[in-house]
């Protein structure tokens, strides 16, 4: 089986092209492929499928669990379609478990791309709390097709955020019965924030696309701003998120690292 290894702001993926939907990949096989020692290594697996004339992104977390949506993953997905000659248009739709997303490929070659994604409606679901060890904090629940708790920490500096001890968070399981991605971020300053994220089914990652949308929503709300653009700086790079009347557009890079073939699968 052939594969592609790619990342978007260092949120990395194993990509399997299965246009005709012939492969049945088990959770155990996903976990093997994403294992950084025994497999290829990645924060998740993207399976490229075409169903009923529409591209479908089958996304799995590194532990093999199914996820509704992945913002970085869908940029990689779109990049692979164009780079592999599967899609000739610069604008097209990709279906996900969180609905259809509109893609605009701003630039792309065999290794690098810049992709804009219409992320659709962003819903604030309320206020909740979480903790990491002895650190307790509050944030807003944000539904970006998958659940997030985005937490703006007053007075937190980028250097303090970078040095924080990050670990699996405790959260309100009644508020988030399907689990949650937790973002910790600085206050909005000069149109930008810094963010770290703990993703359900994965752990801390270098970036989370839907998480940057949730972070932008939380940062604007914290600043008393309804609409605007936010540059979200993550350990793996930067993503720009624009929010207008509750609808989000995310723009950022994608990089294809390698193409190869599995010999033990």
mmCIF file of C-alpha atoms in Angstrom:
data_model
loop_
_atom_site.group_PDB
_atom_site.id
_atom_site.type_symbol
_atom_site.label_atom_id
_atom_site.label_comp_id
_atom_site.label_asym_id
_atom_site.label_seq_id
_atom_site.Cartn_x
_atom_site.Cartn_y
_atom_site.Cartn_z
ATOM 1 C CA UNK A 1 0.000 0.000 0.000
ATOM 2 C CA UNK A 2 1.357 3.388 -0.982
ATOM 3 C CA UNK A 3 1.325 6.319 1.439
ATOM 4 C CA UNK A 4 2.176 9.997 1.640
ATOM 5 C CA UNK A 5 3.617 11.673 4.738
ATOM 6 C CA UNK A 6 2.625 15.328 5.108
ATOM 7 C CA UNK A 7 2.111 18.029 7.699
ATOM 8 C CA UNK A 8 0.335 21.357 8.111
ATOM 9 C CA UNK A 9 2.098 23.617 10.636
ATOM 10 C CA UNK A 10 3.768 20.408 11.875
ATOM 11 C CA UNK A 11 0.479 18.653 12.649
ATOM 12 C CA UNK A 12 1.505 15.533 10.723
ATOM 13 C CA UNK A 13 -0.440 12.810 8.942
ATOM 14 C CA UNK A 14 -0.125 9.518 7.135
ATOM 15 C CA UNK A 15 -2.166 9.900 3.922
ATOM 16 C CA UNK A 16 -3.576 6.894 2.067
ATOM 17 C CA UNK A 17 -5.125 7.468 -1.371
ATOM 18 C CA UNK A 18 -8.111 5.130 -1.743
ATOM 19 C CA UNK A 19 -10.210 6.889 -4.373
ATOM 20 C CA UNK A 20 -12.457 3.878 -5.037
ATOM 21 C CA UNK A 21 -13.024 3.115 -1.339
ATOM 22 C CA UNK A 22 -11.453 -0.352 -1.486
ATOM 23 C CA UNK A 23 -9.553 -0.357 1.814
ATOM 24 C CA UNK A 24 -10.904 -1.241 5.237
ATOM 25 C CA UNK A 25 -8.371 0.052 7.737
ATOM 26 C CA UNK A 26 -8.959 -1.027 11.327
ATOM 27 C CA UNK A 27 -8.325 1.143 14.397
ATOM 28 C CA UNK A 28 -5.392 -1.125 15.246
ATOM 29 C CA UNK A 29 -3.887 -0.599 11.797
ATOM 30 C CA UNK A 30 -4.320 3.182 12.116
ATOM 31 C CA UNK A 31 -2.524 3.104 15.468
ATOM 32 C CA UNK A 32 0.286 1.056 13.891
ATOM 33 C CA UNK A 33 0.689 3.446 10.959
ATOM 34 C CA UNK A 34 0.741 6.480 13.281
ATOM 35 C CA UNK A 35 3.199 4.896 15.723
ATOM 36 C CA UNK A 36 6.392 6.980 15.607
ATOM 37 C CA UNK A 37 8.650 4.009 16.379
ATOM 38 C CA UNK A 38 7.027 0.942 14.850
ATOM 39 C CA UNK A 39 5.125 2.612 12.016
ATOM 40 C CA UNK A 40 5.408 5.741 9.868
ATOM 41 C CA UNK A 41 4.408 8.214 12.551
ATOM 42 C CA UNK A 42 1.716 10.867 12.613
ATOM 43 C CA UNK A 43 -0.912 12.671 14.651
ATOM 44 C CA UNK A 44 -3.549 10.988 12.516
ATOM 45 C CA UNK A 45 -4.440 9.200 9.292
ATOM 46 C CA UNK A 46 -6.167 10.722 6.263
ATOM 47 C CA UNK A 47 -7.834 8.405 3.766
ATOM 48 C CA UNK A 48 -8.638 10.039 0.411
ATOM 49 C CA UNK A 49 -11.938 8.688 -0.900
ATOM 50 C CA UNK A 50 -14.399 9.709 -3.605
ATOM 51 C CA UNK A 51 -18.019 8.946 -2.710
ATOM 52 C CA UNK A 52 -20.906 9.750 -5.015
ATOM 53 C CA UNK A 53 -18.788 12.151 -7.056
ATOM 54 C CA UNK A 54 -17.593 14.102 -4.002
ATOM 55 C CA UNK A 55 -14.250 13.959 -2.232
ATOM 56 C CA UNK A 56 -14.552 12.605 1.317
ATOM 57 C CA UNK A 57 -11.930 12.998 4.050
ATOM 58 C CA UNK A 58 -11.912 9.916 6.260
ATOM 59 C CA UNK A 59 -9.932 11.139 9.268
ATOM 60 C CA UNK A 60 -8.757 9.018 12.186
ATOM 61 C CA UNK A 61 -6.868 10.091 15.305
ATOM 62 C CA UNK A 62 -3.515 8.489 16.089
ATOM 63 C CA UNK A 63 -5.153 6.028 18.497
ATOM 64 C CA UNK A 64 -7.448 4.792 15.715
ATOM 65 C CA UNK A 65 -10.566 6.608 16.899
ATOM 66 C CA UNK A 66 -12.750 8.421 14.381
ATOM 67 C CA UNK A 67 -12.823 12.233 14.400
ATOM 68 C CA UNK A 68 -15.416 14.494 12.830
ATOM 69 C CA UNK A 69 -13.062 17.073 11.385
ATOM 70 C CA UNK A 70 -9.421 18.166 11.204
ATOM 71 C CA UNK A 71 -8.588 21.675 10.015
ATOM 72 C CA UNK A 72 -4.908 21.003 9.341
ATOM 73 C CA UNK A 73 -5.775 17.631 7.868
ATOM 74 C CA UNK A 74 -8.186 19.057 5.320
ATOM 75 C CA UNK A 75 -5.501 21.451 4.039
ATOM 76 C CA UNK A 76 -3.174 18.473 3.583
ATOM 77 C CA UNK A 77 -6.033 16.509 1.978
ATOM 78 C CA UNK A 78 -6.642 19.287 -0.571
ATOM 79 C CA UNK A 79 -2.912 19.651 -1.247
ATOM 80 C CA UNK A 80 -2.576 15.910 -1.935
ATOM 81 C CA UNK A 81 -5.517 16.001 -4.367
ATOM 82 C CA UNK A 82 -3.873 18.740 -6.421
ATOM 83 C CA UNK A 83 -0.277 17.524 -6.105
ATOM 84 C CA UNK A 84 -1.209 13.962 -7.134
ATOM 85 C CA UNK A 85 -3.234 15.140 -10.140
ATOM 86 C CA UNK A 86 -6.537 13.946 -8.687
ATOM 87 C CA UNK A 87 -8.107 17.417 -8.736
ATOM 88 C CA UNK A 88 -7.496 20.100 -11.374
ATOM 89 C CA UNK A 89 -9.694 22.868 -9.970
ATOM 90 C CA UNK A 90 -8.388 25.438 -7.499
ATOM 91 C CA UNK A 91 -11.764 25.575 -5.741
ATOM 92 C CA UNK A 92 -13.766 22.484 -4.815
ATOM 93 C CA UNK A 93 -15.733 20.854 -1.996
ATOM 94 C CA UNK A 94 -14.556 18.201 0.436
ATOM 95 C CA UNK A 95 -17.070 16.286 2.519
ATOM 96 C CA UNK A 96 -16.224 15.442 6.131
ATOM 97 C CA UNK A 97 -18.069 13.952 9.083
ATOM 98 C CA UNK A 98 -18.685 17.565 10.117
ATOM 99 C CA UNK A 99 -20.214 18.505 6.762
ATOM 100 C CA UNK A 100 -19.003 19.831 3.416
ATOM 101 C CA UNK A 101 -16.122 22.334 3.444
ATOM 102 C CA UNK A 102 -15.274 24.703 0.586
ATOM 103 C CA UNK A 103 -11.611 24.599 -0.421
ATOM 104 C CA UNK A 104 -9.539 27.262 -2.172
ATOM 105 C CA UNK A 105 -6.027 26.168 -3.134
ATOM 106 C CA UNK A 106 -4.128 29.461 -3.322
ATOM 107 C CA UNK A 107 -0.873 27.841 -4.440
ATOM 108 C CA UNK A 108 0.414 24.282 -4.714
ATOM 109 C CA UNK A 109 3.262 22.208 -6.097
ATOM 110 C CA UNK A 110 4.595 18.728 -5.379
ATOM 111 C CA UNK A 111 5.833 19.698 -1.922
ATOM 112 C CA UNK A 112 4.232 22.928 -0.681
ATOM 113 C CA UNK A 113 0.832 24.592 -0.741
ATOM 114 C CA UNK A 114 -1.237 27.355 0.815
ATOM 115 C CA UNK A 115 -4.877 26.415 1.293
ATOM 116 C CA UNK A 116 -7.919 28.332 2.502
ATOM 117 C CA UNK A 117 -10.843 26.405 3.990
ATOM 118 C CA UNK A 118 -14.376 27.592 4.604
ATOM 119 C CA UNK A 119 -14.889 26.080 8.044
ATOM 120 C CA UNK A 120 -18.562 26.987 8.234
ATOM 121 C CA UNK A 121 -20.539 28.067 11.288
ATOM 122 C CA UNK A 122 -18.757 28.239 14.627
ATOM 123 C CA UNK A 123 -20.980 27.699 17.652
ATOM 124 C CA UNK A 124 -20.179 28.832 21.188
ATOM 125 C CA UNK A 125 -21.708 26.191 23.456
ATOM 126 C CA UNK A 126 -21.132 27.789 26.853
ATOM 127 C CA UNK A 127 -18.523 28.200 29.571
ATOM 128 C CA UNK A 128 -16.617 25.364 31.207
ATOM 129 C CA UNK A 129 -13.457 24.642 33.154
ATOM 130 C CA UNK A 130 -10.501 22.296 32.967
ATOM 131 C CA UNK A 131 -7.298 21.590 34.829
ATOM 132 C CA UNK A 132 -3.793 20.358 34.083
ATOM 133 C CA UNK A 133 -2.242 19.128 37.292
ATOM 134 C CA UNK A 134 -2.585 21.980 39.794
ATOM 135 C CA UNK A 135 -3.388 24.546 37.088
ATOM 136 C CA UNK A 136 -7.127 25.313 36.925
ATOM 137 C CA UNK A 137 -8.549 27.476 34.155
ATOM 138 C CA UNK A 138 -11.790 28.413 32.420
ATOM 139 C CA UNK A 139 -12.749 28.842 28.783
ATOM 140 C CA UNK A 140 -15.575 28.708 26.300
ATOM 141 C CA UNK A 141 -16.893 25.632 24.591
ATOM 142 C CA UNK A 142 -16.649 26.008 20.824
ATOM 143 C CA UNK A 143 -18.111 23.604 18.269
ATOM 144 C CA UNK A 144 -16.136 23.645 15.003
ATOM 145 C CA UNK A 145 -17.684 20.382 13.882
ATOM 146 C CA UNK A 146 -15.718 18.837 16.747
ATOM 147 C CA UNK A 147 -15.631 19.933 20.415
ATOM 148 C CA UNK A 148 -13.173 22.433 21.870
ATOM 149 C CA UNK A 149 -12.547 24.223 25.134
ATOM 150 C CA UNK A 150 -10.630 27.392 24.234
ATOM 151 C CA UNK A 151 -9.129 29.129 27.259
ATOM 152 C CA UNK A 152 -7.731 32.665 27.191
ATOM 153 C CA UNK A 153 -5.462 33.089 30.223
ATOM 154 C CA UNK A 154 -5.255 36.756 31.388
ATOM 155 C CA UNK A 155 -1.714 38.082 31.507
ATOM 156 C CA UNK A 156 -0.165 34.916 30.072
ATOM 157 C CA UNK A 157 2.906 35.692 27.946
ATOM 158 C CA UNK A 158 4.086 33.643 24.957
ATOM 159 C CA UNK A 159 7.219 32.569 26.849
ATOM 160 C CA UNK A 160 5.184 31.480 29.878
ATOM 161 C CA UNK A 161 2.875 29.516 27.604
ATOM 162 C CA UNK A 162 5.855 27.816 25.949
ATOM 163 C CA UNK A 163 7.282 26.753 29.318
ATOM 164 C CA UNK A 164 3.999 25.464 30.764
ATOM 165 C CA UNK A 165 3.864 21.838 31.869
ATOM 166 C CA UNK A 166 1.328 20.414 29.426
ATOM 167 C CA UNK A 167 -0.449 17.178 30.315
ATOM 168 C CA UNK A 168 -3.741 15.380 29.795
ATOM 169 C CA UNK A 169 -6.455 17.761 31.023
ATOM 170 C CA UNK A 170 -9.274 17.016 33.425
ATOM 171 C CA UNK A 171 -12.557 18.409 32.097
ATOM 172 C CA UNK A 172 -16.315 18.280 32.634
ATOM 173 C CA UNK A 173 -17.386 15.027 30.981
ATOM 174 C CA UNK A 174 -21.061 15.995 31.236
ATOM 175 C CA UNK A 175 -20.352 19.169 29.234
ATOM 176 C CA UNK A 176 -18.108 17.268 26.785
ATOM 177 C CA UNK A 177 -19.451 13.685 26.681
ATOM 178 C CA UNK A 178 -17.500 12.871 23.479
ATOM 179 C CA UNK A 179 -14.229 14.233 24.868
ATOM 180 C CA UNK A 180 -12.696 17.591 23.998
ATOM 181 C CA UNK A 181 -9.685 19.338 22.470
ATOM 182 C CA UNK A 182 -8.304 21.871 24.953
ATOM 183 C CA UNK A 183 -6.588 25.076 23.787
ATOM 184 C CA UNK A 184 -4.647 27.359 26.133
ATOM 185 C CA UNK A 185 -3.858 30.770 24.664
ATOM 186 C CA UNK A 186 -2.669 34.278 25.307
ATOM 187 C CA UNK A 187 -4.859 37.354 25.083
ATOM 188 C CA UNK A 188 -5.303 39.033 21.697
ATOM 189 C CA UNK A 189 -2.476 41.510 20.974
ATOM 190 C CA UNK A 190 -1.893 43.261 17.639
ATOM 191 C CA UNK A 191 -4.269 40.844 15.943
ATOM 192 C CA UNK A 192 -2.460 37.706 17.114
ATOM 193 C CA UNK A 193 -2.422 35.085 19.856
ATOM 194 C CA UNK A 194 -0.165 32.209 20.864
ATOM 195 C CA UNK A 195 -1.713 28.802 21.505
ATOM 196 C CA UNK A 196 -0.934 25.279 22.669
ATOM 197 C CA UNK A 197 -3.370 22.390 22.321
ATOM 198 C CA UNK A 198 -4.099 18.969 23.774
ATOM 199 C CA UNK A 199 -6.041 16.888 21.244
ATOM 200 C CA UNK A 200 -8.349 14.072 22.288
ATOM 201 C CA UNK A 201 -7.076 10.719 21.047
ATOM 202 C CA UNK A 202 -3.613 12.138 20.317
ATOM 203 C CA UNK A 203 -2.118 14.268 23.105
ATOM 204 C CA UNK A 204 -0.302 17.566 22.650
ATOM 205 C CA UNK A 205 0.286 18.362 18.987
ATOM 206 C CA UNK A 206 2.303 21.056 17.273
ATOM 207 C CA UNK A 207 -0.895 22.500 15.803
ATOM 208 C CA UNK A 208 -4.639 21.927 15.505
ATOM 209 C CA UNK A 209 -6.544 23.595 12.661
ATOM 210 C CA UNK A 210 -10.004 23.478 14.212
ATOM 211 C CA UNK A 211 -8.328 24.453 17.476
ATOM 212 C CA UNK A 212 -7.009 27.652 15.913
ATOM 213 C CA UNK A 213 -10.576 28.511 14.871
ATOM 214 C CA UNK A 214 -11.801 27.909 18.421
ATOM 215 C CA UNK A 215 -8.892 29.965 19.768
ATOM 216 C CA UNK A 216 -9.666 32.845 17.397
ATOM 217 C CA UNK A 217 -13.313 32.791 18.483
ATOM 218 C CA UNK A 218 -12.321 32.843 22.155
ATOM 219 C CA UNK A 219 -9.716 35.585 21.665
ATOM 220 C CA UNK A 220 -12.134 37.865 19.825
ATOM 221 C CA UNK A 221 -14.883 37.249 22.382
ATOM 222 C CA UNK A 222 -12.455 37.963 25.229
ATOM 223 C CA UNK A 223 -11.517 41.258 23.544
ATOM 224 C CA UNK A 224 -15.165 42.180 22.973
ATOM 225 C CA UNK A 225 -14.853 41.923 19.182
ATOM 226 C CA UNK A 226 -17.507 40.185 17.106
ATOM 227 C CA UNK A 227 -15.858 39.936 13.673
ATOM 228 C CA UNK A 228 -12.204 39.999 12.704
ATOM 229 C CA UNK A 229 -9.034 38.178 11.674
ATOM 230 C CA UNK A 230 -6.643 36.540 14.104
ATOM 231 C CA UNK A 231 -3.187 35.121 13.442
ATOM 232 C CA UNK A 232 -2.896 32.084 15.683
ATOM 233 C CA UNK A 233 0.721 31.204 16.427
ATOM 234 C CA UNK A 234 1.238 27.548 17.330
ATOM 235 C CA UNK A 235 4.496 25.645 17.977
ATOM 236 C CA UNK A 236 4.443 24.457 14.353
ATOM 237 C CA UNK A 237 3.856 27.816 12.641
ATOM 238 C CA UNK A 238 0.999 30.260 12.102
ATOM 239 C CA UNK A 239 -2.555 30.079 10.753
ATOM 240 C CA UNK A 240 -4.849 32.980 9.904
ATOM 241 C CA UNK A 241 -8.494 32.694 10.934
ATOM 242 C CA UNK A 242 -11.196 35.112 9.829
ATOM 243 C CA UNK A 243 -14.548 35.187 11.601
ATOM 244 C CA UNK A 244 -17.528 36.999 10.102
ATOM 245 C CA UNK A 245 -21.006 36.660 11.621
ATOM 246 C CA UNK A 246 -20.058 33.341 13.191
ATOM 247 C CA UNK A 247 -18.623 31.842 9.989
ATOM 248 C CA UNK A 248 -14.916 30.944 9.923
ATOM 249 C CA UNK A 249 -12.327 30.810 7.154
ATOM 250 C CA UNK A 250 -8.913 29.311 7.892
ATOM 251 C CA UNK A 251 -5.805 29.843 5.752
ATOM 252 C CA UNK A 252 -2.462 28.140 6.202
ATOM 253 C CA UNK A 253 0.320 26.014 4.700
ATOM 254 C CA UNK A 254 0.665 22.333 3.841
ATOM 255 C CA UNK A 255 3.859 20.389 3.187
ATOM 256 C CA UNK A 256 4.297 16.958 1.616
ATOM 257 C CA UNK A 257 7.372 15.372 3.180
ATOM 258 C CA UNK A 258 7.606 11.961 1.518
ATOM 259 C CA UNK A 259 5.938 9.401 -0.727
ATOM 260 C CA UNK A 260 6.514 5.710 -0.078
ATOM 261 C CA UNK A 261 5.203 2.159 -0.006
ATOM 262 C CA UNK A 262 4.368 -0.004 2.984
ATOM 263 C CA UNK A 263 6.011 -3.423 2.947
ATOM 264 C CA UNK A 264 4.686 -4.666 6.313
ATOM 265 C CA UNK A 265 0.965 -4.011 6.635
#
